[in-house]
């Protein structure tokens, strides 16, 4: 098993065609076919099956593709970290941002890393916390913002910020940032809810239990963007972190207010793997991401936020 075979395997899996993979790898088609067959002979299993839609990995092929992709990625990282200039920070870093905070943090983070660490190749993935944690556990991320995580056998969790959840409604309902809405009142409205199992849904269900009310659910979705669209379309209210709706409130497409009775907060941490040495490039990005979070809160750009759980919340 060699690198050329692994590259052929991953490329065929990604494009679904030996012919197209050969073009991308600058090889002739028989060479790619031979590399795949050599792998299959060595392992004693079929790695692909031919369908009318192209080459599709078998169960064994899928397992090997996942491992091969990770191995090739680690080699790319090693090449990037080996530098001719002592002291220069270089490497590939894949960082995870929460969907709700990506608009606030992505561009400033990329700009700062490009300015201060031009040798770092930064890759950003955005998703909900559960997906990000899984990717971090699987080694697909070097670091990530997460919430609902206090400790984990596999991850370090450095507290960054606590933020209050808000209820969002159509502009016609005229909710105001300085007039909190009791949870019991919000629960009388049909609510567009995060899908079951989502960390935000867990927070909302816990608040409903503390308030002693049952939520009138109109629809579930796993997309923050869809939650806001459905509210604008008149399908009910929703509950989201303030940072995720600040721009919508500012441009008048939603109205919003903090939840109260009980107040509902989420705690955001910076998650990093416990095992292995953290590369210098990843450390640099982690420090910069922390700086960007602190800056957003201190400048009032992160609504209803408390740094490290202390201080005064910034309200909008």
mmCIF file of C-alpha atoms in Angstrom:
data_model
loop_
_atom_site.group_PDB
_atom_site.id
_atom_site.type_symbol
_atom_site.label_atom_id
_atom_site.label_comp_id
_atom_site.label_asym_id
_atom_site.label_seq_id
_atom_site.Cartn_x
_atom_site.Cartn_y
_atom_site.Cartn_z
ATOM 1 C CA UNK A 1 0.000 0.000 0.000
ATOM 2 C CA UNK A 2 1.552 3.308 -1.064
ATOM 3 C CA UNK A 3 0.572 6.963 -1.332
ATOM 4 C CA UNK A 4 -0.254 6.772 -5.035
ATOM 5 C CA UNK A 5 -2.717 3.992 -4.380
ATOM 6 C CA UNK A 6 -4.350 5.903 -1.514
ATOM 7 C CA UNK A 7 -4.635 9.050 -3.640
ATOM 8 C CA UNK A 8 -6.225 7.019 -6.433
ATOM 9 C CA UNK A 9 -8.648 5.423 -3.968
ATOM 10 C CA UNK A 10 -9.764 8.735 -2.456
ATOM 11 C CA UNK A 11 -10.049 10.491 -5.823
ATOM 12 C CA UNK A 12 -12.156 7.740 -7.403
ATOM 13 C CA UNK A 13 -14.428 7.753 -4.341
ATOM 14 C CA UNK A 14 -14.838 11.528 -4.516
ATOM 15 C CA UNK A 15 -15.575 11.809 -8.253
ATOM 16 C CA UNK A 16 -17.198 8.404 -8.815
ATOM 17 C CA UNK A 17 -15.284 7.722 -12.002
ATOM 18 C CA UNK A 18 -11.924 6.140 -12.855
ATOM 19 C CA UNK A 19 -11.724 8.221 -16.031
ATOM 20 C CA UNK A 20 -12.283 11.502 -14.202
ATOM 21 C CA UNK A 21 -9.923 10.480 -11.379
ATOM 22 C CA UNK A 22 -7.194 9.741 -13.943
ATOM 23 C CA UNK A 23 -7.625 13.226 -15.418
ATOM 24 C CA UNK A 24 -7.335 14.869 -11.999
ATOM 25 C CA UNK A 25 -4.280 12.776 -11.079
ATOM 26 C CA UNK A 26 -2.643 13.310 -14.498
ATOM 27 C CA UNK A 27 -2.481 9.562 -15.089
ATOM 28 C CA UNK A 28 -3.794 7.212 -17.741
ATOM 29 C CA UNK A 29 -6.956 5.333 -16.835
ATOM 30 C CA UNK A 30 -5.327 1.850 -16.744
ATOM 31 C CA UNK A 31 -2.837 3.094 -14.159
ATOM 32 C CA UNK A 32 -5.625 4.181 -11.790
ATOM 33 C CA UNK A 33 -7.493 0.926 -12.355
ATOM 34 C CA UNK A 34 -4.313 -1.020 -11.596
ATOM 35 C CA UNK A 35 -3.731 0.885 -8.340
ATOM 36 C CA UNK A 36 -7.259 0.124 -7.143
ATOM 37 C CA UNK A 37 -6.978 -3.546 -8.102
ATOM 38 C CA UNK A 38 -3.628 -3.836 -6.327
ATOM 39 C CA UNK A 39 -5.205 -2.509 -3.151
ATOM 40 C CA UNK A 40 -8.108 -4.928 -3.458
ATOM 41 C CA UNK A 41 -5.731 -7.852 -3.951
ATOM 42 C CA UNK A 42 -3.646 -6.846 -0.941
ATOM 43 C CA UNK A 43 -6.684 -6.468 1.312
ATOM 44 C CA UNK A 44 -8.671 -9.373 -0.123
ATOM 45 C CA UNK A 45 -11.900 -7.361 -0.456
ATOM 46 C CA UNK A 46 -13.704 -5.382 -3.154
ATOM 47 C CA UNK A 47 -13.376 -1.633 -2.585
ATOM 48 C CA UNK A 48 -15.780 -0.425 -5.278
ATOM 49 C CA UNK A 49 -18.852 -1.587 -7.087
ATOM 50 C CA UNK A 50 -19.840 -0.363 -10.532
ATOM 51 C CA UNK A 51 -23.324 1.148 -10.783
ATOM 52 C CA UNK A 52 -25.087 3.066 -13.527
ATOM 53 C CA UNK A 53 -24.219 6.185 -11.556
ATOM 54 C CA UNK A 54 -20.499 5.374 -11.484
ATOM 55 C CA UNK A 55 -18.037 3.839 -9.044
ATOM 56 C CA UNK A 56 -19.447 3.520 -5.539
ATOM 57 C CA UNK A 57 -17.348 2.418 -2.533
ATOM 58 C CA UNK A 58 -18.347 -0.789 -0.803
ATOM 59 C CA UNK A 59 -18.614 -0.848 2.990
ATOM 60 C CA UNK A 60 -14.946 -1.862 3.155
ATOM 61 C CA UNK A 61 -14.070 0.797 0.600
ATOM 62 C CA UNK A 62 -15.840 3.493 2.611
ATOM 63 C CA UNK A 63 -13.854 2.545 5.716
ATOM 64 C CA UNK A 64 -10.548 2.646 3.852
ATOM 65 C CA UNK A 65 -11.413 5.935 2.097
ATOM 66 C CA UNK A 66 -12.102 7.614 5.441
ATOM 67 C CA UNK A 67 -8.782 6.424 6.878
ATOM 68 C CA UNK A 68 -6.847 7.191 3.712
ATOM 69 C CA UNK A 69 -8.253 10.705 3.498
ATOM 70 C CA UNK A 70 -7.177 11.354 7.075
ATOM 71 C CA UNK A 71 -3.705 9.907 6.476
ATOM 72 C CA UNK A 72 -3.202 12.017 3.345
ATOM 73 C CA UNK A 73 -4.402 15.075 5.236
ATOM 74 C CA UNK A 74 -1.887 14.464 8.012
ATOM 75 C CA UNK A 75 0.906 14.194 5.449
ATOM 76 C CA UNK A 76 -0.184 17.488 3.894
ATOM 77 C CA UNK A 77 -0.094 19.051 7.356
ATOM 78 C CA UNK A 78 3.396 17.664 7.990
ATOM 79 C CA UNK A 79 4.672 19.112 4.708
ATOM 80 C CA UNK A 80 3.195 22.494 5.602
ATOM 81 C CA UNK A 81 4.761 22.441 9.094
ATOM 82 C CA UNK A 82 8.265 21.638 7.860
ATOM 83 C CA UNK A 83 9.646 25.110 7.220
ATOM 84 C CA UNK A 84 12.908 26.515 6.011
ATOM 85 C CA UNK A 85 12.616 29.599 8.231
ATOM 86 C CA UNK A 86 13.066 28.952 11.975
ATOM 87 C CA UNK A 87 10.356 30.563 14.074
ATOM 88 C CA UNK A 88 7.834 30.911 11.250
ATOM 89 C CA UNK A 89 4.418 29.449 12.044
ATOM 90 C CA UNK A 90 3.219 27.340 9.130
ATOM 91 C CA UNK A 91 0.734 24.555 8.638
ATOM 92 C CA UNK A 92 -2.835 23.636 7.799
ATOM 93 C CA UNK A 93 -5.454 24.300 10.488
ATOM 94 C CA UNK A 94 -9.100 23.253 10.283
ATOM 95 C CA UNK A 95 -11.278 25.169 12.743
ATOM 96 C CA UNK A 96 -14.970 24.772 13.556
ATOM 97 C CA UNK A 97 -17.356 27.673 14.068
ATOM 98 C CA UNK A 98 -20.887 27.477 15.385
ATOM 99 C CA UNK A 99 -23.447 28.352 12.708
ATOM 100 C CA UNK A 100 -24.896 31.094 14.885
ATOM 101 C CA UNK A 101 -21.525 32.837 15.357
ATOM 102 C CA UNK A 102 -19.957 32.306 11.931
ATOM 103 C CA UNK A 103 -21.149 35.616 10.457
ATOM 104 C CA UNK A 104 -19.636 37.450 13.417
ATOM 105 C CA UNK A 105 -16.299 35.633 13.586
ATOM 106 C CA UNK A 106 -15.331 34.089 10.235
ATOM 107 C CA UNK A 107 -14.115 37.131 8.315
ATOM 108 C CA UNK A 108 -12.238 38.807 11.212
ATOM 109 C CA UNK A 109 -10.562 35.485 12.063
ATOM 110 C CA UNK A 110 -9.459 34.840 8.484
ATOM 111 C CA UNK A 111 -8.165 38.411 8.121
ATOM 112 C CA UNK A 112 -6.194 38.290 11.370
ATOM 113 C CA UNK A 113 -4.608 34.919 10.618
ATOM 114 C CA UNK A 114 -3.684 36.007 7.077
ATOM 115 C CA UNK A 115 -2.097 39.185 8.458
ATOM 116 C CA UNK A 116 -0.203 37.745 11.421
ATOM 117 C CA UNK A 117 0.484 34.183 10.243
ATOM 118 C CA UNK A 118 0.669 34.132 6.436
ATOM 119 C CA UNK A 119 2.188 30.650 6.512
ATOM 120 C CA UNK A 120 -0.962 29.165 8.026
ATOM 121 C CA UNK A 121 -3.549 27.673 5.679
ATOM 122 C CA UNK A 122 -6.856 28.122 7.492
ATOM 123 C CA UNK A 123 -9.883 25.968 6.748
ATOM 124 C CA UNK A 124 -13.231 26.768 8.370
ATOM 125 C CA UNK A 125 -16.160 24.407 8.875
ATOM 126 C CA UNK A 126 -19.487 25.618 10.280
ATOM 127 C CA UNK A 127 -22.191 23.456 11.820
ATOM 128 C CA UNK A 128 -24.159 22.878 14.981
ATOM 129 C CA UNK A 129 -22.270 21.950 18.131
ATOM 130 C CA UNK A 130 -23.041 18.229 17.988
ATOM 131 C CA UNK A 131 -21.610 17.866 14.496
ATOM 132 C CA UNK A 132 -18.554 19.940 15.351
ATOM 133 C CA UNK A 133 -17.842 17.849 18.442
ATOM 134 C CA UNK A 134 -18.071 14.649 16.412
ATOM 135 C CA UNK A 135 -15.688 16.027 13.774
ATOM 136 C CA UNK A 136 -13.292 17.095 16.519
ATOM 137 C CA UNK A 137 -13.434 13.633 18.108
ATOM 138 C CA UNK A 138 -12.836 12.059 14.688
ATOM 139 C CA UNK A 139 -9.768 14.202 14.044
ATOM 140 C CA UNK A 140 -11.322 16.197 11.197
ATOM 141 C CA UNK A 141 -11.008 19.448 13.183
ATOM 142 C CA UNK A 142 -8.019 20.819 15.090
ATOM 143 C CA UNK A 143 -10.138 23.082 17.292
ATOM 144 C CA UNK A 144 -13.739 24.237 17.470
ATOM 145 C CA UNK A 145 -16.241 26.394 19.256
ATOM 146 C CA UNK A 146 -18.739 24.166 21.072
ATOM 147 C CA UNK A 147 -21.493 24.568 23.623
ATOM 148 C CA UNK A 148 -23.217 22.286 26.073
ATOM 149 C CA UNK A 149 -19.831 20.699 26.835
ATOM 150 C CA UNK A 150 -18.345 20.911 30.318
ATOM 151 C CA UNK A 151 -15.900 18.031 30.089
ATOM 152 C CA UNK A 152 -15.021 15.129 27.837
ATOM 153 C CA UNK A 153 -12.490 12.295 28.075
ATOM 154 C CA UNK A 154 -11.204 13.186 24.607
ATOM 155 C CA UNK A 155 -11.456 16.987 24.564
ATOM 156 C CA UNK A 156 -10.194 19.992 26.494
ATOM 157 C CA UNK A 157 -12.878 22.661 26.906
ATOM 158 C CA UNK A 158 -11.741 26.229 27.667
ATOM 159 C CA UNK A 159 -14.695 28.468 28.687
ATOM 160 C CA UNK A 160 -15.056 31.524 26.455
ATOM 161 C CA UNK A 161 -18.456 33.153 26.706
ATOM 162 C CA UNK A 162 -21.967 32.709 28.066
ATOM 163 C CA UNK A 163 -24.868 34.101 26.082
ATOM 164 C CA UNK A 164 -28.568 34.401 26.694
ATOM 165 C CA UNK A 165 -31.197 32.834 24.451
ATOM 166 C CA UNK A 166 -33.805 35.097 22.889
ATOM 167 C CA UNK A 167 -37.227 34.564 21.423
ATOM 168 C CA UNK A 168 -37.591 35.782 17.823
ATOM 169 C CA UNK A 169 -40.853 36.776 16.175
ATOM 170 C CA UNK A 170 -42.134 38.574 13.063
ATOM 171 C CA UNK A 171 -41.651 42.362 13.134
ATOM 172 C CA UNK A 172 -45.399 42.844 13.603
ATOM 173 C CA UNK A 173 -45.171 41.321 17.097
ATOM 174 C CA UNK A 174 -42.865 44.197 18.074
ATOM 175 C CA UNK A 175 -40.719 42.350 20.608
ATOM 176 C CA UNK A 176 -38.106 44.577 22.268
ATOM 177 C CA UNK A 177 -34.641 43.889 23.589
ATOM 178 C CA UNK A 178 -35.388 45.764 26.828
ATOM 179 C CA UNK A 179 -38.623 43.859 27.527
ATOM 180 C CA UNK A 180 -37.880 40.182 28.319
ATOM 181 C CA UNK A 181 -40.555 37.627 27.447
ATOM 182 C CA UNK A 182 -41.478 35.033 30.115
ATOM 183 C CA UNK A 183 -41.017 31.491 28.851
ATOM 184 C CA UNK A 184 -44.645 30.677 29.701
ATOM 185 C CA UNK A 185 -45.787 33.466 27.379
ATOM 186 C CA UNK A 186 -43.530 32.313 24.540
ATOM 187 C CA UNK A 187 -44.846 28.765 24.977
ATOM 188 C CA UNK A 188 -48.398 29.917 24.179
ATOM 189 C CA UNK A 189 -47.243 30.614 20.608
ATOM 190 C CA UNK A 190 -46.506 27.932 18.022
ATOM 191 C CA UNK A 191 -42.725 27.510 18.138
ATOM 192 C CA UNK A 192 -40.357 26.615 15.311
ATOM 193 C CA UNK A 193 -38.074 24.248 17.186
ATOM 194 C CA UNK A 194 -34.596 22.798 16.656
ATOM 195 C CA UNK A 195 -34.686 19.090 15.864
ATOM 196 C CA UNK A 196 -34.755 16.645 18.761
ATOM 197 C CA UNK A 197 -31.267 15.771 20.010
ATOM 198 C CA UNK A 198 -29.876 19.186 19.096
ATOM 199 C CA UNK A 199 -28.023 20.872 21.985
ATOM 200 C CA UNK A 200 -30.192 23.993 21.623
ATOM 201 C CA UNK A 201 -33.319 21.836 21.810
ATOM 202 C CA UNK A 202 -32.010 20.333 25.043
ATOM 203 C CA UNK A 203 -31.671 23.816 26.545
ATOM 204 C CA UNK A 204 -35.186 24.781 25.462
ATOM 205 C CA UNK A 205 -36.760 21.568 26.756
ATOM 206 C CA UNK A 206 -34.984 22.051 30.083
ATOM 207 C CA UNK A 207 -36.296 25.617 30.361
ATOM 208 C CA UNK A 208 -39.828 24.452 29.560
ATOM 209 C CA UNK A 209 -39.605 21.878 32.340
ATOM 210 C CA UNK A 210 -38.404 24.512 34.814
ATOM 211 C CA UNK A 211 -41.227 26.835 33.768
ATOM 212 C CA UNK A 212 -43.734 23.996 34.085
ATOM 213 C CA UNK A 213 -45.136 24.495 30.578
ATOM 214 C CA UNK A 214 -45.567 22.453 27.419
ATOM 215 C CA UNK A 215 -44.247 23.933 24.178
ATOM 216 C CA UNK A 216 -46.693 24.311 21.287
ATOM 217 C CA UNK A 217 -44.437 23.076 18.497
ATOM 218 C CA UNK A 218 -45.274 24.040 14.903
ATOM 219 C CA UNK A 219 -42.333 22.441 13.074
ATOM 220 C CA UNK A 220 -38.823 21.068 13.696
ATOM 221 C CA UNK A 221 -35.720 21.876 11.685
ATOM 222 C CA UNK A 222 -31.966 21.378 12.009
ATOM 223 C CA UNK A 223 -31.200 24.698 10.277
ATOM 224 C CA UNK A 224 -30.956 28.067 12.019
ATOM 225 C CA UNK A 225 -31.528 29.755 8.662
ATOM 226 C CA UNK A 226 -34.727 27.740 8.183
ATOM 227 C CA UNK A 227 -35.886 28.633 11.713
ATOM 228 C CA UNK A 228 -35.666 32.321 10.867
ATOM 229 C CA UNK A 229 -37.269 31.909 7.446
ATOM 230 C CA UNK A 230 -40.214 30.034 8.953
ATOM 231 C CA UNK A 231 -40.717 32.756 11.554
ATOM 232 C CA UNK A 232 -40.684 35.410 8.838
ATOM 233 C CA UNK A 233 -43.208 33.284 6.935
ATOM 234 C CA UNK A 234 -45.646 33.373 9.850
ATOM 235 C CA UNK A 235 -45.214 29.825 11.173
ATOM 236 C CA UNK A 236 -44.650 30.926 14.756
ATOM 237 C CA UNK A 237 -41.894 32.217 17.014
ATOM 238 C CA UNK A 238 -38.542 30.577 17.642
ATOM 239 C CA UNK A 239 -35.755 30.550 20.236
ATOM 240 C CA UNK A 240 -32.170 31.245 19.231
ATOM 241 C CA UNK A 241 -28.937 32.710 20.606
ATOM 242 C CA UNK A 242 -28.986 36.497 20.331
ATOM 243 C CA UNK A 243 -25.859 36.488 18.160
ATOM 244 C CA UNK A 244 -27.711 34.465 15.538
ATOM 245 C CA UNK A 245 -30.528 37.012 15.132
ATOM 246 C CA UNK A 246 -28.797 40.346 15.801
ATOM 247 C CA UNK A 247 -28.478 41.202 12.097
ATOM 248 C CA UNK A 248 -32.105 40.246 11.426
ATOM 249 C CA UNK A 249 -33.312 42.498 14.244
ATOM 250 C CA UNK A 250 -31.096 45.328 13.021
ATOM 251 C CA UNK A 251 -32.496 45.177 9.486
ATOM 252 C CA UNK A 252 -36.087 44.886 10.719
ATOM 253 C CA UNK A 253 -36.892 41.404 9.378
ATOM 254 C CA UNK A 254 -37.383 40.002 12.891
ATOM 255 C CA UNK A 255 -38.214 41.378 16.312
ATOM 256 C CA UNK A 256 -36.733 39.743 19.399
ATOM 257 C CA UNK A 257 -36.473 39.804 23.169
ATOM 258 C CA UNK A 258 -34.539 37.905 25.841
ATOM 259 C CA UNK A 259 -36.259 34.931 27.414
ATOM 260 C CA UNK A 260 -37.006 35.145 31.125
ATOM 261 C CA UNK A 261 -38.631 33.152 33.929
ATOM 262 C CA UNK A 262 -36.317 31.301 33.553
ATOM 263 C CA UNK A 263 -33.458 33.052 31.822
ATOM 264 C CA UNK A 264 -31.859 30.570 29.411
ATOM 265 C CA UNK A 265 -28.109 30.674 28.760
ATOM 266 C CA UNK A 266 -25.666 28.638 26.728
ATOM 267 C CA UNK A 267 -21.957 28.369 27.545
ATOM 268 C CA UNK A 268 -19.524 28.378 24.625
ATOM 269 C CA UNK A 269 -16.103 26.762 24.966
ATOM 270 C CA UNK A 270 -13.073 26.324 22.762
ATOM 271 C CA UNK A 271 -12.645 22.586 22.267
ATOM 272 C CA UNK A 272 -9.277 21.011 21.454
ATOM 273 C CA UNK A 273 -8.127 17.360 21.509
ATOM 274 C CA UNK A 274 -6.596 16.079 24.740
ATOM 275 C CA UNK A 275 -4.256 13.673 22.985
ATOM 276 C CA UNK A 276 -1.152 14.517 20.991
ATOM 277 C CA UNK A 277 0.877 17.674 20.638
ATOM 278 C CA UNK A 278 -1.056 20.695 19.423
ATOM 279 C CA UNK A 279 0.789 22.074 16.381
ATOM 280 C CA UNK A 280 2.075 25.652 16.587
ATOM 281 C CA UNK A 281 -0.234 26.686 13.750
ATOM 282 C CA UNK A 282 -3.282 25.353 15.604
ATOM 283 C CA UNK A 283 -2.169 27.120 18.796
ATOM 284 C CA UNK A 284 -1.873 30.388 16.870
ATOM 285 C CA UNK A 285 -5.373 30.027 15.421
ATOM 286 C CA UNK A 286 -6.815 29.080 18.831
ATOM 287 C CA UNK A 287 -5.320 32.228 20.393
ATOM 288 C CA UNK A 288 -6.619 34.384 17.551
ATOM 289 C CA UNK A 289 -10.110 32.889 17.742
ATOM 290 C CA UNK A 290 -10.157 33.576 21.477
ATOM 291 C CA UNK A 291 -9.111 37.182 20.797
ATOM 292 C CA UNK A 292 -11.871 37.598 18.229
ATOM 293 C CA UNK A 293 -14.499 36.289 20.661
ATOM 294 C CA UNK A 294 -13.295 38.655 23.404
ATOM 295 C CA UNK A 295 -13.233 41.581 20.987
ATOM 296 C CA UNK A 296 -16.780 40.909 19.775
ATOM 297 C CA UNK A 297 -18.108 40.832 23.338
ATOM 298 C CA UNK A 298 -16.125 43.847 24.588
ATOM 299 C CA UNK A 299 -17.229 45.944 21.608
ATOM 300 C CA UNK A 300 -20.887 45.022 22.095
ATOM 301 C CA UNK A 301 -21.108 43.097 18.815
ATOM 302 C CA UNK A 302 -22.075 39.852 20.585
ATOM 303 C CA UNK A 303 -25.514 40.499 22.137
ATOM 304 C CA UNK A 304 -26.372 39.324 25.652
ATOM 305 C CA UNK A 305 -22.877 37.935 26.156
ATOM 306 C CA UNK A 306 -20.721 37.464 29.247
ATOM 307 C CA UNK A 307 -17.019 36.723 28.889
ATOM 308 C CA UNK A 308 -16.164 33.646 30.905
ATOM 309 C CA UNK A 309 -19.468 33.898 32.711
ATOM 310 C CA UNK A 310 -18.619 37.145 34.491
ATOM 311 C CA UNK A 311 -19.136 40.807 33.862
ATOM 312 C CA UNK A 312 -22.088 42.666 32.373
ATOM 313 C CA UNK A 313 -24.053 41.348 29.425
ATOM 314 C CA UNK A 314 -24.161 43.441 26.280
ATOM 315 C CA UNK A 315 -27.845 43.891 25.334
ATOM 316 C CA UNK A 316 -29.393 44.809 21.980
#
